[in-house]
């Protein structure tokens, strides 16, 4: 119900209470969207190499690409493209994974700060199960580099904030997780990571942290799973009852990444269940397992994934409606940033203005139809203006 | 194996055997694509009203829209947009459903003939289970109108051919099916229809034709299911062993419409199985249950659907590879038109030239990577030239 109310309030606003006559004169004004999970360095190979499942895909595609970010010239070239495309998208706020490289991560943050976007950015921690070219020497090095990066970013930026980013349990030794907790306590930073994405990954985590009762519990044991620590966990495709209970109790945000979960043949996250349980859910593009930064596409894919889940897995879980995925893309994820993601009073003014006049149709459409259509026909939509926190971006 | 050979032959051709240096100078030249299943009149509401399953969706959205095509002025407005967008897409050949209206169907065919596209177009037959505004008076009227339309189109066009189009068993009485068979015998026309798309639809067909042993058998009983009659059946999501055997024996073409099957929560067609059985399979956009005419998108969605099928239904069915969906979109469907859909010797020269220079990446890509990426990043791809049967279209 909340979804529908928020949706119509937003649309009311976007019509400026004027009667509209033709689609040419009135644009669609919508709240800016929040990408809760995106890997900046992976943008270079978006749309490629989707024929593997998670762990093999990381080794074959992701780790080799991320290792190139040791080279600052390469990082600059890659991150300039990523930030420019993110700036030109419907996204106004984002939670971004960088790589383990401190210098390249600060370079990314410099570019983001200049872009006007509001972001959390994580220098990635990983001291095991990487490759010779992509792994930190040991947990001490990782700790020292991370603290240096935190100190620099805390004083250098105003809209670009550090977020602790243990890649995922398979990449982080127990010692490293304890050191990340130490940094969390000292600097009070939020945390982002991955959770229950893939069946083999989950089995691997159980091996690595045998005392954990579920994957989420492995993070909890190190004090990095919600409660006083604002936390985003990407995926949650296979979260069992205990893990759901734990996320609920600790207020963990779920970054639902439907295209990624399909491209890597991971599965489909039971988002309807998470909404029924009143959990925090937003959308993530999850570049490069997801191919596009466009959260309008993620919205459509979230609906499509929920329809297959309904058909093939559980017919008690009604497919997501347009108003619900609109909520996920805006207020659902935006609330991780505080008062953001809606045009309701008291919220930051994040807005995106869409021109759908290139879509030709013999029919007259009302505002809701135009917005629903925009989600499917992204090729024909232009993003013409953007405001973030009241500031005109373009 | 065939898929891979054809794919590389096509790419070899497209590189002109030149070493390429930058993505700016060499475009991607690919065989034109064939859309084996698309509803022209539904283009007006693409991307809308996806919250229903097949039979309800037809009654709520499709039949009311199609009934408007009695008004020739509306039909002109709508079909001009449809044909212009189809002409500008990667599609060079298509099998199109019109409506039951003879005049509007001929108007569509006039526009298609002028466009340079090679198409089969069907005036739809439907004499039961429609709405007061969208149903033919009786089978005699349907027969007479259809014959009039056939005679006109056979003499008026060279690249726009009539195809018999009983909407689907629920829409066509036994008498009508027998009369369509009579037309088939007299004019030797191919046939297109729908098959085993949705569970309730299949149950309904069994009620309507109690003597049929499967949905496909209901068409077969009227002599409209392959063998001497070239036949396309859209969907085949739930074809059982018997139906598969029947399709195989009769050489029926399957139009796989992955996005449509997901949007209407129908399910996922077992395309890997059909390929293992060496059946004829191509892709269909199935506007407006599918939202886009762009077959590059259908290719990506076919891979994605096959990954979910692999994960959630049957792990013995390996997901489709890029070379395989490239085959489906080109030669797979193109062969319904005879020698079309590939650059192999002896085939019609249907070609589309893609400009992917707007995709920015710090990496160098080879041709195969650029083509795979183009399938996911359609927003960033421009179609700059098109040839059909050797003729320059734009």
mmCIF file of N, CA and C in Angstrom, chain A residues 43-51 53 61 65 68 74 77-78 80-81 84-85 88 198-199 238 259 262-268 291-292 294 297 301 304-305 307-313 319 359-363 365 368-370 372-373 376-380, chain B residues 43-51 53 61 65 68 74 77-78 80-81 84-85 88 198-199 238 259 262-268 291-292 294 297 301 304-305 307-313 315 319 359-363 365 368-370 372-373 376-380:
data_model
loop_
_atom_site.group_PDB
_atom_site.id
_atom_site.type_symbol
_atom_site.label_atom_id
_atom_site.label_comp_id
_atom_site.label_asym_id
_atom_site.label_seq_id
_atom_site.Cartn_x
_atom_site.Cartn_y
_atom_site.Cartn_z
ATOM 1 N N UNK A 43 32.948 -1.908 -14.921
ATOM 2 C CA UNK A 43 32.184 -1.285 -16.005
ATOM 3 C C UNK A 43 32.852 -1.513 -17.366
ATOM 4 N N UNK A 44 34.175 -1.700 -17.332
ATOM 5 C CA UNK A 44 34.925 -1.886 -18.580
ATOM 6 C C UNK A 44 34.521 -3.146 -19.341
ATOM 7 N N UNK A 45 33.999 -4.140 -18.664
ATOM 8 C CA UNK A 45 33.614 -5.365 -19.403
ATOM 9 C C UNK A 45 32.129 -5.686 -19.259
ATOM 10 N N UNK A 46 31.335 -4.644 -19.087
ATOM 11 C CA UNK A 46 29.885 -4.886 -19.017
ATOM 12 C C UNK A 46 29.391 -5.512 -20.322
ATOM 13 N N UNK A 47 28.446 -6.429 -20.180
ATOM 14 C CA UNK A 47 27.875 -7.065 -21.367
ATOM 15 C C UNK A 47 28.740 -8.155 -21.964
ATOM 16 N N UNK A 48 29.758 -8.600 -21.230
ATOM 17 C CA UNK A 48 30.674 -9.618 -21.756
ATOM 18 C C UNK A 48 30.885 -10.758 -20.764
ATOM 19 N N UNK A 49 31.164 -11.931 -21.322
ATOM 20 C CA UNK A 49 31.632 -13.031 -20.480
ATOM 21 C C UNK A 49 30.623 -13.491 -19.459
ATOM 22 N N UNK A 50 29.384 -13.687 -19.908
ATOM 23 C CA UNK A 50 28.308 -14.053 -18.983
ATOM 24 C C UNK A 50 28.073 -15.563 -18.927
ATOM 25 N N UNK A 51 29.004 -16.329 -19.455
ATOM 26 C CA UNK A 51 28.743 -17.763 -19.581
ATOM 27 C C UNK A 51 29.270 -18.587 -18.410
ATOM 28 N N UNK A 53 29.374 -19.222 -13.896
ATOM 29 C CA UNK A 53 28.721 -18.923 -12.622
ATOM 30 C C UNK A 53 29.695 -18.184 -11.697
ATOM 31 N N UNK A 61 37.011 -13.461 -15.212
ATOM 32 C CA UNK A 61 36.747 -12.131 -15.770
ATOM 33 C C UNK A 61 37.052 -10.994 -14.804
ATOM 34 N N UNK A 65 40.445 -8.212 -14.539
ATOM 35 C CA UNK A 65 40.149 -6.818 -14.864
ATOM 36 C C UNK A 65 40.486 -5.913 -13.681
ATOM 37 N N UNK A 68 44.011 -4.673 -13.052
ATOM 38 C CA UNK A 68 44.564 -3.614 -13.902
ATOM 39 C C UNK A 68 44.498 -2.243 -13.230
ATOM 40 N N UNK A 74 45.381 3.510 -16.409
ATOM 41 C CA UNK A 74 44.248 2.679 -16.826
ATOM 42 C C UNK A 74 43.017 3.007 -15.966
ATOM 43 N N UNK A 77 41.317 6.214 -17.082
ATOM 44 C CA UNK A 77 40.561 6.020 -18.317
ATOM 45 C C UNK A 77 39.230 5.294 -18.028
ATOM 46 N N UNK A 78 39.322 4.243 -17.239
ATOM 47 C CA UNK A 78 38.135 3.420 -16.964
ATOM 48 C C UNK A 78 37.137 4.157 -16.082
ATOM 49 N N UNK A 80 36.798 7.364 -15.561
ATOM 50 C CA UNK A 80 36.186 8.541 -16.193
ATOM 51 C C UNK A 80 34.942 8.145 -16.988
ATOM 52 N N UNK A 81 35.039 7.021 -17.668
ATOM 53 C CA UNK A 81 33.879 6.534 -18.438
ATOM 54 C C UNK A 81 32.753 6.130 -17.487
ATOM 55 N N UNK A 84 31.169 9.229 -15.791
ATOM 56 C CA UNK A 84 30.414 10.038 -16.746
ATOM 57 C C UNK A 84 29.087 9.360 -17.095
ATOM 58 N N UNK A 85 29.114 8.038 -17.320
ATOM 59 C CA UNK A 85 27.864 7.332 -17.638
ATOM 60 C C UNK A 85 26.921 7.282 -16.431
ATOM 61 N N UNK A 88 25.168 10.529 -16.108
ATOM 62 C CA UNK A 88 24.138 10.723 -17.132
ATOM 63 C C UNK A 88 22.953 9.770 -17.014
ATOM 64 N N UNK A 198 24.979 -17.448 -4.478
ATOM 65 C CA UNK A 198 25.185 -18.624 -5.333
ATOM 66 C C UNK A 198 25.364 -19.853 -4.444
ATOM 67 N N UNK A 199 24.861 -20.974 -4.888
ATOM 68 C CA UNK A 199 24.857 -22.181 -4.050
ATOM 69 C C UNK A 199 26.277 -22.627 -3.681
ATOM 70 N N UNK A 238 19.451 -16.820 -1.758
ATOM 71 C CA UNK A 238 19.165 -18.084 -1.053
ATOM 72 C C UNK A 238 19.085 -17.917 0.462
ATOM 73 N N UNK A 259 19.137 -8.650 -12.661
ATOM 74 C CA UNK A 259 19.793 -9.039 -13.912
ATOM 75 C C UNK A 259 21.059 -9.836 -13.627
ATOM 76 N N UNK A 262 20.378 -13.398 -12.744
ATOM 77 C CA UNK A 262 19.999 -14.210 -13.900
ATOM 78 C C UNK A 262 21.219 -14.449 -14.795
ATOM 79 N N UNK A 263 22.000 -13.404 -15.064
ATOM 80 C CA UNK A 263 23.157 -13.551 -15.960
ATOM 81 C C UNK A 263 24.163 -14.573 -15.454
ATOM 82 N N UNK A 264 24.357 -14.633 -14.147
ATOM 83 C CA UNK A 264 25.303 -15.614 -13.611
ATOM 84 C C UNK A 264 24.599 -16.913 -13.209
ATOM 85 N N UNK A 265 23.356 -17.077 -13.662
ATOM 86 C CA UNK A 265 22.567 -18.281 -13.358
ATOM 87 C C UNK A 265 22.546 -18.569 -11.863
ATOM 88 N N UNK A 266 22.539 -17.491 -11.061
ATOM 89 C CA UNK A 266 22.525 -17.681 -9.608
ATOM 90 C C UNK A 266 21.149 -18.137 -9.144
ATOM 91 N N UNK A 267 20.113 -17.473 -9.645
ATOM 92 C CA UNK A 267 18.747 -17.797 -9.241
ATOM 93 C C UNK A 267 17.943 -16.515 -9.153
ATOM 94 N N UNK A 268 16.834 -16.545 -8.432
ATOM 95 C CA UNK A 268 15.973 -15.367 -8.294
ATOM 96 C C UNK A 268 15.715 -15.121 -6.812
ATOM 97 N N UNK A 291 24.394 -5.819 -16.806
ATOM 98 C CA UNK A 291 25.044 -5.190 -17.957
ATOM 99 C C UNK A 291 24.826 -3.688 -18.043
ATOM 100 N N UNK A 292 23.872 -3.160 -17.309
ATOM 101 C CA UNK A 292 23.501 -1.763 -17.516
ATOM 102 C C UNK A 292 23.381 -0.994 -16.208
ATOM 103 N N UNK A 294 21.441 1.425 -15.980
ATOM 104 C CA UNK A 294 20.105 2.021 -16.039
ATOM 105 C C UNK A 294 19.145 1.307 -15.086
ATOM 106 N N UNK A 297 15.903 -0.222 -16.262
ATOM 107 C CA UNK A 297 16.010 -1.609 -16.727
ATOM 108 C C UNK A 297 15.980 -2.585 -15.554
ATOM 109 N N UNK A 301 13.446 -5.659 -14.966
ATOM 110 C CA UNK A 301 13.962 -6.999 -14.728
ATOM 111 C C UNK A 301 13.505 -7.539 -13.368
ATOM 112 N N UNK A 304 10.136 -8.843 -14.026
ATOM 113 C CA UNK A 304 10.217 -10.077 -14.812
ATOM 114 C C UNK A 304 10.711 -11.249 -13.969
ATOM 115 N N UNK A 305 11.738 -11.000 -13.157
ATOM 116 C CA UNK A 305 12.261 -12.068 -12.295
ATOM 117 C C UNK A 305 11.179 -12.536 -11.324
ATOM 118 N N UNK A 307 8.037 -12.550 -11.787
ATOM 119 C CA UNK A 307 7.021 -13.333 -12.506
ATOM 120 C C UNK A 307 7.478 -14.778 -12.699
ATOM 121 N N UNK A 308 8.763 -14.934 -12.989
ATOM 122 C CA UNK A 308 9.268 -16.308 -13.147
ATOM 123 C C UNK A 308 9.278 -17.009 -11.794
ATOM 124 N N UNK A 309 9.636 -16.267 -10.737
ATOM 125 C CA UNK A 309 9.630 -16.852 -9.402
ATOM 126 C C UNK A 309 8.228 -17.340 -9.070
ATOM 127 N N UNK A 310 7.240 -16.499 -9.372
ATOM 128 C CA UNK A 310 5.837 -16.843 -9.142
ATOM 129 C C UNK A 310 5.472 -18.095 -9.936
ATOM 130 N N UNK A 311 5.857 -18.137 -11.199
ATOM 131 C CA UNK A 311 5.460 -19.245 -12.069
ATOM 132 C C UNK A 311 6.193 -20.539 -11.728
ATOM 133 N N UNK A 312 7.497 -20.437 -11.473
ATOM 134 C CA UNK A 312 8.299 -21.667 -11.363
ATOM 135 C C UNK A 312 8.639 -22.072 -9.934
ATOM 136 N N UNK A 313 8.546 -21.137 -8.988
ATOM 137 C CA UNK A 313 8.986 -21.489 -7.631
ATOM 138 C C UNK A 313 7.844 -21.484 -6.621
ATOM 139 N N UNK A 319 3.682 -11.594 -8.313
ATOM 140 C CA UNK A 319 4.722 -10.799 -8.991
ATOM 141 C C UNK A 319 4.722 -9.351 -8.505
ATOM 142 N N UNK A 359 8.950 8.386 -28.114
ATOM 143 C CA UNK A 359 8.125 7.177 -28.264
ATOM 144 C C UNK A 359 6.858 7.570 -28.994
ATOM 145 N N UNK A 360 6.664 6.974 -30.151
ATOM 146 C CA UNK A 360 5.475 7.336 -30.928
ATOM 147 C C UNK A 360 4.365 6.320 -30.685
ATOM 148 N N UNK A 361 3.181 6.810 -30.496
ATOM 149 C CA UNK A 361 2.038 5.921 -30.305
ATOM 150 C C UNK A 361 0.778 6.640 -30.757
ATOM 151 N N UNK A 362 -0.170 5.907 -31.320
ATOM 152 C CA UNK A 362 -1.434 6.556 -31.707
ATOM 153 C C UNK A 362 -2.329 6.798 -30.486
ATOM 154 N N UNK A 363 -1.955 6.222 -29.338
ATOM 155 C CA UNK A 363 -2.810 6.337 -28.152
ATOM 156 C C UNK A 363 -2.390 7.501 -27.269
ATOM 157 N N UNK A 365 -1.661 8.640 -23.538
ATOM 158 C CA UNK A 365 -1.260 7.911 -22.338
ATOM 159 C C UNK A 365 -1.414 8.819 -21.125
ATOM 160 N N UNK A 368 0.849 7.621 -15.435
ATOM 161 C CA UNK A 368 1.318 6.329 -14.935
ATOM 162 C C UNK A 368 1.705 5.414 -16.099
ATOM 163 N N UNK A 369 0.918 5.434 -17.164
ATOM 164 C CA UNK A 369 1.247 4.609 -18.333
ATOM 165 C C UNK A 369 2.587 5.043 -18.942
ATOM 166 N N UNK A 370 2.774 6.358 -19.028
ATOM 167 C CA UNK A 370 4.029 6.842 -19.618
ATOM 168 C C UNK A 370 5.228 6.396 -18.792
ATOM 169 N N UNK A 372 5.354 3.716 -16.733
ATOM 170 C CA UNK A 372 5.522 2.266 -16.840
ATOM 171 C C UNK A 372 6.222 1.912 -18.157
ATOM 172 N N UNK A 373 5.780 2.559 -19.221
ATOM 173 C CA UNK A 373 6.342 2.326 -20.538
ATOM 174 C C UNK A 373 7.824 2.703 -20.588
ATOM 175 N N UNK A 376 10.274 -0.029 -19.777
ATOM 176 C CA UNK A 376 10.565 -1.055 -20.777
ATOM 177 C C UNK A 376 11.273 -0.483 -22.005
ATOM 178 N N UNK A 377 10.953 0.761 -22.349
ATOM 179 C CA UNK A 377 11.437 1.305 -23.624
ATOM 180 C C UNK A 377 12.589 2.283 -23.399
ATOM 181 N N UNK A 378 13.579 1.857 -22.633
ATOM 182 C CA UNK A 378 14.665 2.768 -22.259
ATOM 183 C C UNK A 378 15.432 3.295 -23.465
ATOM 184 N N UNK A 379 15.480 2.514 -24.541
ATOM 185 C CA UNK A 379 16.182 2.977 -25.751
ATOM 186 C C UNK A 379 15.584 4.284 -26.264
ATOM 187 N N UNK A 380 14.301 4.497 -25.975
ATOM 188 C CA UNK A 380 13.597 5.633 -26.566
ATOM 189 C C UNK A 380 13.396 6.782 -25.583
ATOM 190 N N UNK B 43 1.512 -2.835 -31.325
ATOM 191 C CA UNK B 43 2.673 -1.971 -31.092
ATOM 192 C C UNK B 43 2.288 -0.706 -30.335
ATOM 193 N N UNK B 44 1.018 -0.297 -30.485
ATOM 194 C CA UNK B 44 0.541 0.939 -29.840
ATOM 195 C C UNK B 44 0.595 0.870 -28.315
ATOM 196 N N UNK B 45 0.522 -0.317 -27.755
ATOM 197 C CA UNK B 45 0.567 -0.378 -26.274
ATOM 198 C C UNK B 45 1.737 -1.202 -25.746
ATOM 199 N N UNK B 46 2.815 -1.217 -26.512
ATOM 200 C CA UNK B 46 4.006 -1.922 -26.037
ATOM 201 C C UNK B 46 4.501 -1.315 -24.725
ATOM 202 N N UNK B 47 4.954 -2.190 -23.829
ATOM 203 C CA UNK B 47 5.485 -1.698 -22.550
ATOM 204 C C UNK B 47 4.416 -1.350 -21.539
ATOM 205 N N UNK B 48 3.168 -1.759 -21.793
ATOM 206 C CA UNK B 48 2.072 -1.402 -20.888
ATOM 207 C C UNK B 48 1.231 -2.614 -20.526
ATOM 208 N N UNK B 49 0.643 -2.575 -19.343
ATOM 209 C CA UNK B 49 -0.388 -3.556 -18.989
ATOM 210 C C UNK B 49 0.117 -4.972 -18.931
ATOM 211 N N UNK B 50 1.240 -5.162 -18.269
ATOM 212 C CA UNK B 50 1.872 -6.484 -18.220
ATOM 213 C C UNK B 50 1.487 -7.257 -16.963
ATOM 214 N N UNK B 51 0.456 -6.803 -16.255
ATOM 215 C CA UNK B 51 0.173 -7.413 -14.958
ATOM 216 C C UNK B 51 -0.875 -8.521 -15.027
ATOM 217 N N UNK B 53 -2.197 -12.458 -16.915
ATOM 218 C CA UNK B 53 -1.781 -13.612 -17.702
ATOM 219 C C UNK B 53 -2.575 -13.673 -19.010
ATOM 220 N N UNK B 61 -6.533 -5.972 -22.634
ATOM 221 C CA UNK B 61 -5.660 -5.051 -23.369
ATOM 222 C C UNK B 61 -5.701 -5.225 -24.872
ATOM 223 N N UNK B 65 -7.717 -2.970 -28.039
ATOM 224 C CA UNK B 65 -6.843 -2.220 -28.939
ATOM 225 C C UNK B 65 -7.061 -2.666 -30.387
ATOM 226 N N UNK B 68 -9.897 -1.275 -32.509
ATOM 227 C CA UNK B 68 -9.794 0.082 -33.044
ATOM 228 C C UNK B 68 -9.348 0.102 -34.501
ATOM 229 N N UNK B 74 -7.226 5.482 -37.715
ATOM 230 C CA UNK B 74 -6.438 5.036 -36.571
ATOM 231 C C UNK B 74 -5.400 3.997 -37.013
ATOM 232 N N UNK B 77 -2.400 5.629 -38.676
ATOM 233 C CA UNK B 77 -1.530 6.266 -37.682
ATOM 234 C C UNK B 77 -0.683 5.217 -36.958
ATOM 235 N N UNK B 78 -1.334 4.158 -36.550
ATOM 236 C CA UNK B 78 -0.648 3.127 -35.759
ATOM 237 C C UNK B 78 0.340 2.332 -36.603
ATOM 238 N N UNK B 80 1.772 3.154 -39.422
ATOM 239 C CA UNK B 80 2.910 3.941 -39.909
ATOM 240 C C UNK B 80 4.045 3.936 -38.885
ATOM 241 N N UNK B 81 3.678 4.062 -37.631
ATOM 242 C CA UNK B 81 4.697 4.031 -36.574
ATOM 243 C C UNK B 81 5.337 2.653 -36.497
ATOM 244 N N UNK B 84 7.581 1.966 -39.579
ATOM 245 C CA UNK B 84 8.780 2.803 -39.572
ATOM 246 C C UNK B 84 9.783 2.287 -38.531
ATOM 247 N N UNK B 85 9.304 1.922 -37.352
ATOM 248 C CA UNK B 85 10.221 1.401 -36.323
ATOM 249 C C UNK B 85 10.789 0.032 -36.715
ATOM 250 N N UNK B 88 13.545 0.472 -39.153
ATOM 251 C CA UNK B 88 14.770 0.999 -38.534
ATOM 252 C C UNK B 88 15.432 0.033 -37.562
ATOM 253 N N UNK B 198 0.340 -21.096 -22.413
ATOM 254 C CA UNK B 198 -0.098 -20.813 -21.041
ATOM 255 C C UNK B 198 -0.929 -21.990 -20.554
ATOM 256 N N UNK B 199 -0.822 -22.294 -19.280
ATOM 257 C CA UNK B 199 -1.465 -23.497 -18.738
ATOM 258 C C UNK B 199 -2.992 -23.452 -18.888
ATOM 259 N N UNK B 238 4.951 -25.173 -23.140
ATOM 260 C CA UNK B 238 4.559 -26.394 -22.426
ATOM 261 C C UNK B 238 4.358 -27.590 -23.343
ATOM 262 N N UNK B 259 10.791 -12.872 -23.960
ATOM 263 C CA UNK B 259 10.329 -11.766 -23.120
ATOM 264 C C UNK B 259 8.824 -11.851 -22.902
ATOM 265 N N UNK B 262 7.862 -14.354 -20.318
ATOM 266 C CA UNK B 262 8.138 -13.901 -18.953
ATOM 267 C C UNK B 262 7.155 -12.807 -18.556
ATOM 268 N N UNK B 263 6.916 -11.832 -19.439
ATOM 269 C CA UNK B 263 6.021 -10.718 -19.090
ATOM 270 C C UNK B 263 4.613 -11.180 -18.748
ATOM 271 N N UNK B 264 4.125 -12.217 -19.439
ATOM 272 C CA UNK B 264 2.779 -12.713 -19.131
ATOM 273 C C UNK B 264 2.828 -13.870 -18.133
ATOM 274 N N UNK B 265 3.982 -14.035 -17.477
ATOM 275 C CA UNK B 265 4.161 -15.102 -16.480
ATOM 276 C C UNK B 265 3.734 -16.455 -17.034
ATOM 277 N N UNK B 266 3.978 -16.649 -18.340
ATOM 278 C CA UNK B 266 3.602 -17.925 -18.948
ATOM 279 C C UNK B 266 4.559 -19.031 -18.519
ATOM 280 N N UNK B 267 5.848 -18.731 -18.552
ATOM 281 C CA UNK B 267 6.863 -19.727 -18.219
ATOM 282 C C UNK B 267 8.060 -19.560 -19.138
ATOM 283 N N UNK B 268 8.871 -20.601 -19.237
ATOM 284 C CA UNK B 268 10.058 -20.539 -20.083
ATOM 285 C C UNK B 268 10.055 -21.741 -21.018
ATOM 286 N N UNK B 291 8.083 -6.240 -25.240
ATOM 287 C CA UNK B 291 7.999 -4.774 -25.270
ATOM 288 C C UNK B 291 8.784 -4.146 -26.408
ATOM 289 N N UNK B 292 9.685 -4.897 -27.024
ATOM 290 C CA UNK B 292 10.597 -4.269 -27.977
ATOM 291 C C UNK B 292 10.714 -5.053 -29.279
ATOM 292 N N UNK B 294 13.347 -4.953 -30.950
ATOM 293 C CA UNK B 294 14.778 -5.171 -31.105
ATOM 294 C C UNK B 294 15.163 -6.629 -30.825
ATOM 295 N N UNK B 297 17.734 -7.568 -28.219
ATOM 296 C CA UNK B 297 17.200 -7.744 -26.869
ATOM 297 C C UNK B 297 16.592 -9.126 -26.676
ATOM 298 N N UNK B 301 17.569 -11.905 -23.917
ATOM 299 C CA UNK B 301 16.527 -12.470 -23.064
ATOM 300 C C UNK B 301 16.427 -13.982 -23.239
ATOM 301 N N UNK B 304 19.079 -15.311 -21.083
ATOM 302 C CA UNK B 304 18.706 -15.163 -19.679
ATOM 303 C C UNK B 304 17.629 -16.164 -19.270
ATOM 304 N N UNK B 305 16.619 -16.326 -20.137
ATOM 305 C CA UNK B 305 15.547 -17.289 -19.838
ATOM 306 C C UNK B 305 16.128 -18.701 -19.729
ATOM 307 N N UNK B 307 19.035 -19.534 -18.796
ATOM 308 C CA UNK B 307 19.800 -19.671 -17.543
ATOM 309 C C UNK B 307 18.871 -19.946 -16.367
ATOM 310 N N UNK B 308 17.732 -19.293 -16.354
ATOM 311 C CA UNK B 308 16.780 -19.556 -15.266
ATOM 312 C C UNK B 308 16.204 -20.953 -15.408
ATOM 313 N N UNK B 309 15.945 -21.352 -16.655
ATOM 314 C CA UNK B 309 15.426 -22.713 -16.886
ATOM 315 C C UNK B 309 16.434 -23.735 -16.357
ATOM 316 N N UNK B 310 17.695 -23.502 -16.685
ATOM 317 C CA UNK B 310 18.771 -24.370 -16.197
ATOM 318 C C UNK B 310 18.791 -24.397 -14.671
ATOM 319 N N UNK B 311 18.703 -23.240 -14.052
ATOM 320 C CA UNK B 311 18.830 -23.159 -12.602
ATOM 321 C C UNK B 311 17.596 -23.708 -11.889
ATOM 322 N N UNK B 312 16.406 -23.363 -12.389
ATOM 323 C CA UNK B 312 15.194 -23.666 -11.620
ATOM 324 C C UNK B 312 14.409 -24.876 -12.118
ATOM 325 N N UNK B 313 14.661 -25.290 -13.367
ATOM 326 C CA UNK B 313 13.821 -26.374 -13.902
ATOM 327 C C UNK B 313 14.622 -27.637 -14.181
ATOM 328 N N UNK B 315 18.678 -28.983 -14.763
ATOM 329 C CA UNK B 315 20.108 -28.693 -14.862
ATOM 330 C C UNK B 315 20.811 -29.527 -15.930
ATOM 331 N N UNK B 319 22.534 -23.640 -20.449
ATOM 332 C CA UNK B 319 22.057 -22.351 -20.968
ATOM 333 C C UNK B 319 22.512 -22.127 -22.411
ATOM 334 N N UNK B 359 29.907 3.130 -27.424
ATOM 335 C CA UNK B 359 30.203 2.417 -26.176
ATOM 336 C C UNK B 359 31.650 2.693 -25.825
ATOM 337 N N UNK B 360 31.851 3.315 -24.695
ATOM 338 C CA UNK B 360 33.218 3.651 -24.307
ATOM 339 C C UNK B 360 33.768 2.588 -23.365
ATOM 340 N N UNK B 361 34.983 2.179 -23.603
ATOM 341 C CA UNK B 361 35.618 1.199 -22.722
ATOM 342 C C UNK B 361 37.121 1.385 -22.803
ATOM 343 N N UNK B 362 37.820 1.174 -21.693
ATOM 344 C CA UNK B 362 39.284 1.277 -21.742
ATOM 345 C C UNK B 362 39.910 0.040 -22.387
ATOM 346 N N UNK B 363 39.127 -0.990 -22.618
ATOM 347 C CA UNK B 363 39.671 -2.232 -23.158
ATOM 348 C C UNK B 363 39.543 -2.283 -24.669
ATOM 349 N N UNK B 365 38.505 -4.588 -27.737
ATOM 350 C CA UNK B 365 37.597 -5.724 -27.866
ATOM 351 C C UNK B 365 37.816 -6.391 -29.208
ATOM 352 N N UNK B 368 34.071 -10.681 -31.741
ATOM 353 C CA UNK B 368 33.050 -11.462 -31.054
ATOM 354 C C UNK B 368 32.598 -10.756 -29.777
ATOM 355 N N UNK B 369 33.557 -10.177 -29.056
ATOM 356 C CA UNK B 369 33.192 -9.452 -27.831
ATOM 357 C C UNK B 369 32.298 -8.255 -28.160
ATOM 358 N N UNK B 370 32.644 -7.556 -29.229
ATOM 359 C CA UNK B 370 31.835 -6.376 -29.588
ATOM 360 C C UNK B 370 30.405 -6.779 -29.939
ATOM 361 N N UNK B 372 28.806 -9.559 -28.858
ATOM 362 C CA UNK B 372 28.123 -10.032 -27.652
ATOM 363 C C UNK B 372 27.656 -8.836 -26.815
ATOM 364 N N UNK B 373 28.532 -7.863 -26.693
ATOM 365 C CA UNK B 373 28.234 -6.666 -25.918
ATOM 366 C C UNK B 373 27.060 -5.890 -26.523
ATOM 367 N N UNK B 376 23.638 -6.775 -25.272
ATOM 368 C CA UNK B 376 23.201 -6.287 -23.960
ATOM 369 C C UNK B 376 23.053 -4.765 -23.927
ATOM 370 N N UNK B 377 23.896 -4.071 -24.689
ATOM 371 C CA UNK B 377 23.945 -2.614 -24.574
ATOM 372 C C UNK B 377 23.235 -1.937 -25.745
ATOM 373 N N UNK B 378 22.032 -2.367 -26.026
ATOM 374 C CA UNK B 378 21.318 -1.864 -27.207
ATOM 375 C C UNK B 378 21.095 -0.355 -27.161
ATOM 376 N N UNK B 379 21.000 0.206 -25.963
ATOM 377 C CA UNK B 379 20.813 1.665 -25.865
ATOM 378 C C UNK B 379 21.969 2.412 -26.526
ATOM 379 N N UNK B 380 23.129 1.775 -26.569
ATOM 380 C CA UNK B 380 24.333 2.469 -27.033
ATOM 381 C C UNK B 380 24.740 2.078 -28.452
#
